[in-house]
Amino acid sequence: MIRITRNDAADILKSADKILILTHQSPDGDTLGSGYAICRALRSLNKQANVICGDFVPAKYDYLSEGIDIQDFEPEFILAVDIADPKLLGKNLSHYGDKVDLCIDHHGSNTGYAKKLLLDDTCAACAEIIYDIINILGVEIDKCIAECIYTGISTDTGCFRYSNTTANSHFIVAKLMQIGFNYFRINRRMFEIKSRERIEMEMRALEGMEYFLDGKVAIITLTKDMINNSDPGELEGITPLPRQVEGVRCGITLKQHDDNVYRISVRTGHDLDASKICARLGGGGHKCAAGCSVRGTRDEVIDKLLNAVKDEMSACLKPDEDNIICRPTIDDIQGMDELA
Ligand SMILES: [Mn+2]
């Protein structure tokens, strides 16, 4: 594996053709937005390019691929976007794992599986790197490319709320807004609208939420039945829920993949490192959002997770700043009465 710069990556793409762009399983706005943005840019340079995903792509992302028909060609160049680990290609695309010519990514945990790697883990979204490359390629960013890049950045930053959001994230989006596109429509679709099934799923998930370690950990379990009866796109929205509870430092979602295999999503505030918790169990990701797969019965899996969280909590000495309770305590109120 060779680490390369944005300029190198642009040069490589300039001389490549018949490009197959891979996105990760359980696709999100960043992998799809990055994939379709670079696909549109490459096509405008008269190159052949397709985007593929090994998993079901939820309908809410349809606009990203609008007007992008599948072209018929034998791939000569394999590009992976937003994929930290070949395992994330999923079953259907796993045969590309050792054939990736170029990987563009922003995950610090990238395993270096591609022949060439453009990695910038200071970026909140892979789409931020893609924006730079499209500019280096000299492609004019149109409304459709702007929508793709905006979708990548807005979804990976939780609509600019997460701590990974930088001045550069806002700067790029400001430039996109000057071009003009309907961000309101995208925000409604990505961050507001929920199907009735989703609301019902949230109700069931929250009903079964359990607390551990003095309320510092909240866990939601999605059983195979719950998952099979729902649109995979809706499941994404469940993972932020346990972290929303006051006092919770680590929110965990267990998705039952097989009888004895759980896919785990870990979300933390910025005082705890989710990627370190998951690394203890063979996974990885970002500081505030990471994942892993754990084998065992549900109780065994929860046990392993809680041990990893406890170990990480004792290794991390940062104060629990996120959870300072803003509501005055009884003591404060009594104190105020005395002052009055
Ligand atoms: Mn991403």
mmCIF file of C-alpha atoms and ligand atoms in Angstrom, residues 30 82 106-107 156, ligand 1:
data_model
loop_
_atom_site.group_PDB
_atom_site.id
_atom_site.type_symbol
_atom_site.label_atom_id
_atom_site.label_comp_id
_atom_site.label_asym_id
_atom_site.label_seq_id
_atom_site.Cartn_x
_atom_site.Cartn_y
_atom_site.Cartn_z
ATOM 1 C CA ASP A 30 -21.289 9.629 2.692
ATOM 2 C CA ASP A 82 -15.400 5.699 2.459
ATOM 3 C CA HIS A 106 -11.384 9.500 6.057
ATOM 4 C CA HIS A 107 -11.353 6.675 8.640
ATOM 5 C CA ASP A 156 -21.582 12.200 8.449
HETATM 6 MN MN MN B 1 -17.867 8.557 5.937
#
